[in-house]
Amino acid sequence: MSDNQINLFPLSFNNLLSEAQESLTFARSLLSNVGNFRKRIIGSIE
C-alpha cells in the first residue's frame, strides 16, 4: 500500500461515518414527523 492510499482510507471512512450519521438523523426526524402526524389524525378521528 502506498502512503497516499493509507492517507485516503481514514478520510473516506470518516466521510462514510458522517453520511451514516446524517441519514440516521434524517430517518429519526422523519419517524417523529410520521408519529406526530398519526397522533394528529387519530386525535381528529376520536
PDB file of C-alpha atoms in Angstrom:
ATOM      1  CA  MET A   1       0.000   0.000   0.000  1.00  0.00           C
ATOM      2  CA  SER A   2       1.333   3.442  -0.840  1.00  0.00           C
ATOM      3  CA  ASP A   3       1.280   6.391   1.555  1.00  0.00           C
ATOM      4  CA  ASN A   4      -1.495   8.032  -0.451  1.00  0.00           C
ATOM      5  CA  GLN A   5      -3.797   5.054  -0.038  1.00  0.00           C
ATOM      6  CA  ILE A   6      -3.134   4.950   3.702  1.00  0.00           C
ATOM      7  CA  ASN A   7      -3.941   8.665   3.985  1.00  0.00           C
ATOM      8  CA  LEU A   8      -7.080   8.388   1.882  1.00  0.00           C
ATOM      9  CA  PHE A   9      -8.595   5.493   3.792  1.00  0.00           C
ATOM     10  CA  PRO A  10      -9.371   7.295   7.090  1.00  0.00           C
ATOM     11  CA  LEU A  11     -10.732  10.241   5.126  1.00  0.00           C
ATOM     12  CA  SER A  12     -13.237   8.147   3.163  1.00  0.00           C
ATOM     13  CA  PHE A  13     -14.092   6.199   6.316  1.00  0.00           C
ATOM     14  CA  ASN A  14     -14.848   9.453   8.160  1.00  0.00           C
ATOM     15  CA  ASN A  15     -16.989  10.592   5.216  1.00  0.00           C
ATOM     16  CA  LEU A  16     -18.947   7.336   5.364  1.00  0.00           C
ATOM     17  CA  LEU A  17     -19.457   7.725   9.108  1.00  0.00           C
ATOM     18  CA  SER A  18     -20.710  11.296   8.855  1.00  0.00           C
ATOM     19  CA  GLU A  19     -23.013  10.374   5.969  1.00  0.00           C
ATOM     20  CA  ALA A  20     -24.402   7.485   8.008  1.00  0.00           C
ATOM     21  CA  GLN A  21     -24.985   9.799  10.974  1.00  0.00           C
ATOM     22  CA  GLU A  22     -26.733  12.333   8.736  1.00  0.00           C
ATOM     23  CA  SER A  23     -29.075   9.725   7.268  1.00  0.00           C
ATOM     24  CA  LEU A  24     -29.782   8.381  10.771  1.00  0.00           C
ATOM     25  CA  THR A  25     -30.690  11.868  11.952  1.00  0.00           C
ATOM     26  CA  PHE A  26     -32.868  12.336   8.876  1.00  0.00           C
ATOM     27  CA  ALA A  27     -34.607   8.994   9.447  1.00  0.00           C
ATOM     28  CA  ARG A  28     -35.245   9.855  13.096  1.00  0.00           C
ATOM     29  CA  SER A  29     -36.810  13.224  12.281  1.00  0.00           C
ATOM     30  CA  LEU A  30     -38.871  11.577   9.552  1.00  0.00           C
ATOM     31  CA  LEU A  31     -40.127   8.948  12.010  1.00  0.00           C
ATOM     32  CA  SER A  32     -41.041  11.533  14.638  1.00  0.00           C
ATOM     33  CA  ASN A  33     -42.854  13.578  11.978  1.00  0.00           C
ATOM     34  CA  VAL A  34     -44.827  10.481  10.957  1.00  0.00           C
ATOM     35  CA  GLY A  35     -45.580   9.748  14.620  1.00  0.00           C
ATOM     36  CA  ASN A  36     -46.876  13.284  15.208  1.00  0.00           C
ATOM     37  CA  PHE A  37     -48.924  13.126  12.009  1.00  0.00           C
ATOM     38  CA  ARG A  38     -50.545   9.834  13.061  1.00  0.00           C
ATOM     39  CA  LYS A  39     -51.329  11.243  16.514  1.00  0.00           C
ATOM     40  CA  ARG A  40     -52.996  14.232  14.877  1.00  0.00           C
ATOM     41  CA  ILE A  41     -55.078  12.024  12.562  1.00  0.00           C
ATOM     42  CA  ILE A  42     -56.077   9.678  15.400  1.00  0.00           C
ATOM     43  CA  GLY A  43     -56.904  12.697  17.578  1.00  0.00           C
ATOM     44  CA  SER A  44     -59.143  14.186  14.903  1.00  0.00           C
ATOM     45  CA  ILE A  45     -60.960  10.857  14.407  1.00  0.00           C
ATOM     46  CA  GLU A  46     -61.681  10.364  18.129  1.00  0.00           C
TER      47      GLU A  46
END
